[in-house]
Coordinates of N, CA and C in Angstrom, one line a residue:
M1 N -25.9 14.5 -13.4 CA -25.7 14.0 -14.8 C -25.5 12.4 -14.8
I2 N -25.0 11.9 -13.7 CA -24.8 10.5 -13.6 C -26.1 9.7 -13.8
A3 N -27.2 10.3 -13.3 CA -28.5 9.6 -13.4 C -28.9 9.5 -14.8
V4 N -28.6 10.5 -15.6 CA -28.9 10.4 -17.1 C -28.1 9.3 -17.7
Y5 N -26.8 9.2 -17.4 CA -26.0 8.2 -18.0 C -26.6 6.8 -17.6
L6 N -26.9 6.6 -16.4 CA -27.4 5.3 -15.9 C -28.7 5.0 -16.5
A7 N -29.6 6.0 -16.8 CA -30.9 5.7 -17.4 C -30.7 5.3 -18.9
M8 N -29.6 5.6 -19.5 CA -29.3 5.2 -20.8 C -28.9 3.7 -21.0
L9 N -28.6 3.1 -19.9 CA -28.2 1.7 -19.9 C -29.3 0.8 -19.6
E10 N -29.3 -0.4 -20.2 CA -30.5 -1.3 -20.1 C -30.5 -2.2 -18.9
T11 N -29.4 -2.6 -18.4 CA -29.4 -3.7 -17.4 C -28.7 -3.2 -16.1
D12 N -29.0 -3.8 -15.0 CA -28.3 -3.5 -13.7 C -26.8 -3.8 -13.8
V13 N -26.5 -4.9 -14.5 CA -25.1 -5.3 -14.7 C -24.4 -4.2 -15.5
D14 N -25.0 -3.6 -16.5 CA -24.3 -2.5 -17.3 C -24.2 -1.3 -16.4
R15 N -25.2 -1.0 -15.6 CA -25.2 0.2 -14.8 C -24.1 0.0 -13.7
D16 N -24.0 -1.2 -13.1 CA -22.9 -1.4 -12.2 C -21.5 -1.3 -12.8
K17 N -21.3 -1.8 -14.0 CA -20.0 -1.7 -14.7 C -19.7 -0.3 -15.0
F18 N -20.7 0.4 -15.4 CA -20.5 1.8 -15.8 C -20.1 2.6 -14.5
M19 N -20.9 2.4 -13.4 CA -20.6 3.2 -12.2 C -19.2 2.9 -11.7
K20 N -18.7 1.7 -11.8 CA -17.4 1.3 -11.4 C -16.4 2.1 -12.3
L21 N -16.6 2.1 -13.6 CA -15.7 2.9 -14.5 C -15.8 4.4 -14.2
Y22 N -17.0 4.9 -14.0 CA -17.1 6.3 -13.8 C -16.4 6.7 -12.5
E23 N -16.7 6.0 -11.4 CA -16.0 6.3 -10.1 C -14.5 6.2 -10.2
S24 N -14.0 5.3 -11.0 CA -12.6 5.1 -11.0 C -11.9 6.1 -11.9
Y25 N -12.6 6.6 -12.9 CA -11.9 7.5 -13.9 C -12.4 8.9 -14.0
E26 N -13.4 9.2 -13.2 CA -14.0 10.6 -13.3 C -13.0 11.7 -13.1
K27 N -12.2 11.6 -12.0 CA -11.3 12.7 -11.7 C -10.1 12.7 -12.7
K28 N -9.7 11.5 -13.1 CA -8.6 11.4 -14.1 C -9.0 12.1 -15.4
L29 N -10.2 11.8 -15.9 CA -10.7 12.3 -17.1 C -10.8 13.9 -17.0
F30 N -11.3 14.4 -15.9 CA -11.3 15.8 -15.7 C -10.0 16.4 -15.8
A31 N -9.0 15.8 -15.1 CA -7.6 16.3 -15.0 C -7.0 16.4 -16.5
I32 N -7.3 15.4 -17.2 CA -6.8 15.3 -18.6 C -7.4 16.4 -19.4
A33 N -8.7 16.6 -19.4 CA -9.4 17.6 -20.1 C -9.0 19.0 -19.7
L34 N -8.8 19.2 -18.4 CA -8.4 20.5 -17.9 C -6.9 20.8 -18.4
R35 N -6.1 19.9 -18.4 CA -4.7 20.1 -18.9 C -4.7 20.5 -20.3
I36 N -5.6 19.9 -21.1 CA -5.7 20.2 -22.6 C -6.4 21.6 -22.8
L37 N -7.5 21.8 -22.1 CA -8.3 22.9 -22.4 C -8.1 24.2 -21.6
E38 N -7.4 24.0 -20.4 CA -7.0 25.0 -19.5 C -8.2 25.9 -19.1
N39 N -9.4 25.3 -18.9 CA -10.6 26.0 -18.5 C -11.5 25.0 -17.9
N40 N -11.9 25.3 -16.6 CA -12.8 24.4 -15.9 C -14.1 24.0 -16.6
E41 N -14.8 25.0 -17.1 CA -16.1 24.8 -17.7 C -15.9 24.0 -19.0
K42 N -15.0 24.3 -19.8 CA -14.7 23.6 -21.0 C -14.3 22.1 -20.7
A43 N -13.5 22.0 -19.7 CA -13.1 20.6 -19.3 C -14.3 19.8 -18.8
E44 N -15.2 20.4 -18.0 CA -16.4 19.7 -17.6 C -17.2 19.3 -18.8
D45 N -17.4 20.2 -19.8 CA -18.2 19.9 -21.0 C -17.5 18.7 -21.7
A46 N -16.2 18.7 -21.9 CA -15.5 17.7 -22.6 C -15.7 16.3 -21.9
V47 N -15.6 16.3 -20.6 CA -15.8 15.1 -19.8 C -17.2 14.6 -20.0
Q48 N -18.2 15.4 -19.9 CA -19.6 15.0 -20.1 C -19.8 14.4 -21.5
Q49 N -19.2 15.1 -22.5 CA -19.3 14.6 -23.9 C -18.6 13.2 -24.0
A50 N -17.5 13.1 -23.3 CA -16.8 11.8 -23.4 C -17.6 10.7 -22.7
W51 N -18.2 10.9 -21.6 CA -19.1 9.9 -21.0 C -20.2 9.5 -21.9
L52 N -20.8 10.5 -22.5 CA -21.9 10.2 -23.5 C -21.5 9.4 -24.6
R53 N -20.3 9.6 -25.1 CA -19.7 8.8 -26.2 C -19.5 7.4 -25.7
I54 N -19.0 7.3 -24.5 CA -18.8 5.9 -23.9 C -20.1 5.2 -23.8
I55 N -21.1 5.9 -23.3 CA -22.4 5.2 -23.2 C -22.9 4.8 -24.6
Q56 N -22.7 5.7 -25.6 CA -23.2 5.4 -27.0 C -22.5 4.1 -27.5
H57 N -21.3 3.9 -27.1 CA -20.5 2.7 -27.5 C -20.4 1.7 -26.4
W58 N -21.4 1.7 -25.5 CA -21.3 0.8 -24.3 C -21.2 -0.7 -24.7
E59 N -21.9 -1.1 -25.7 CA -21.8 -2.5 -26.1 C -20.4 -2.9 -26.3
R60 N -19.6 -2.1 -27.0 CA -18.2 -2.4 -27.2 C -17.3 -2.2 -26.0
V61 N -17.6 -1.1 -25.2 CA -16.8 -0.8 -24.1 C -16.9 -1.8 -23.0
S62 N -18.2 -2.3 -22.7 CA -18.4 -3.2 -21.6 C -17.8 -4.5 -21.8
C63 N -17.4 -4.9 -23.0 CA -16.8 -6.2 -23.3 C -15.3 -6.1 -23.1
L64 N -14.7 -4.9 -23.0 CA -13.3 -4.7 -22.8 C -12.8 -5.2 -21.5
E65 N -11.5 -5.6 -21.4 CA -10.9 -5.8 -20.1 C -10.8 -4.5 -19.4
W66 N -10.7 -4.5 -18.0 CA -10.8 -3.3 -17.2 C -9.8 -2.3 -17.7
D67 N -8.5 -2.6 -17.9 CA -7.5 -1.6 -18.3 C -7.8 -1.0 -19.6
L68 N -8.3 -1.9 -20.5 CA -8.7 -1.4 -21.9 C -9.9 -0.5 -21.8
A69 N -10.8 -0.8 -21.0 CA -12.0 0.1 -20.8 C -11.6 1.5 -20.3
G70 N -10.7 1.5 -19.3 CA -10.1 2.7 -18.8 C -9.3 3.5 -19.9
G71 N -8.6 2.8 -20.7 CA -7.8 3.4 -21.8 C -8.8 4.0 -22.8
Y72 N -9.9 3.3 -23.0 CA -10.9 3.8 -24.0 C -11.5 5.1 -23.4
A73 N -11.7 5.2 -22.2 CA -12.3 6.4 -21.5 C -11.2 7.6 -21.7
V74 N -10.0 7.3 -21.4 CA -8.9 8.3 -21.5 C -8.8 8.8 -22.9
T75 N -8.8 7.9 -23.9 CA -8.6 8.2 -25.3 C -9.8 9.1 -25.7
T76 N -11.0 8.7 -25.3 CA -12.2 9.4 -25.6 C -12.2 10.9 -25.1
V77 N -11.8 11.1 -23.9 CA -11.8 12.4 -23.3 C -10.7 13.2 -24.0
K78 N -9.6 12.6 -24.4 CA -8.5 13.4 -25.1 C -9.0 13.8 -26.5
T79 N -9.7 12.9 -27.2 CA -10.2 13.2 -28.5 C -11.2 14.3 -28.4
V80 N -12.2 14.2 -27.5 CA -13.2 15.3 -27.3 C -12.5 16.6 -27.0
S81 N -11.5 16.6 -26.1 CA -10.9 17.8 -25.7 C -10.1 18.5 -26.9
Y82 N -9.3 17.7 -27.6 CA -8.6 18.2 -28.7 C -9.5 18.7 -29.8
T83 N -10.6 18.0 -30.1 CA -11.6 18.4 -31.1 C -12.2 19.8 -30.7
H84 N -12.5 19.9 -29.4 CA -13.0 21.2 -28.9 C -12.0 22.3 -29.0
L85 N -10.8 22.0 -28.7 CA -9.7 23.0 -28.8 C -9.5 23.4 -30.2
R86 N -9.5 22.5 -31.1 CA -9.3 22.9 -32.5 C -10.5 23.7 -33.1
A87 N -11.7 23.3 -32.6 CA -12.9 24.0 -33.1 C -12.9 25.5 -32.6
H88 N -12.3 25.7 -31.5 CA -12.3 27.0 -30.9 C -11.0 27.7 -30.9
E89 N -10.1 27.4 -31.8 CA -8.8 28.0 -31.8 C -8.8 29.5 -32.1
T90 N -9.8 29.9 -32.8 CA -9.9 31.4 -33.1 C -10.6 32.2 -32.1
D91 N -11.2 31.5 -31.0 CA -11.9 32.2 -30.0 C -11.0 33.0 -29.1

């Protein structure tokens, strides 16, 4: 999936920044999603959706300071996870 994310970025600089963010936060985002959703597959889906949203807003994210970019990633995965949880409450 990482190759898809990287292909969505236009420059090597953006790809390098994204890889650094991805490698630093990949496990943390999964742990957060898993804690919320309590299901491995749903957590994986939420994390993938979060990375896609981050890519979609990359112009904004890439300009943030490192800690803020990480915070953006954490907030995004929480939002995606809680949205998924609410959408499937009756399941």
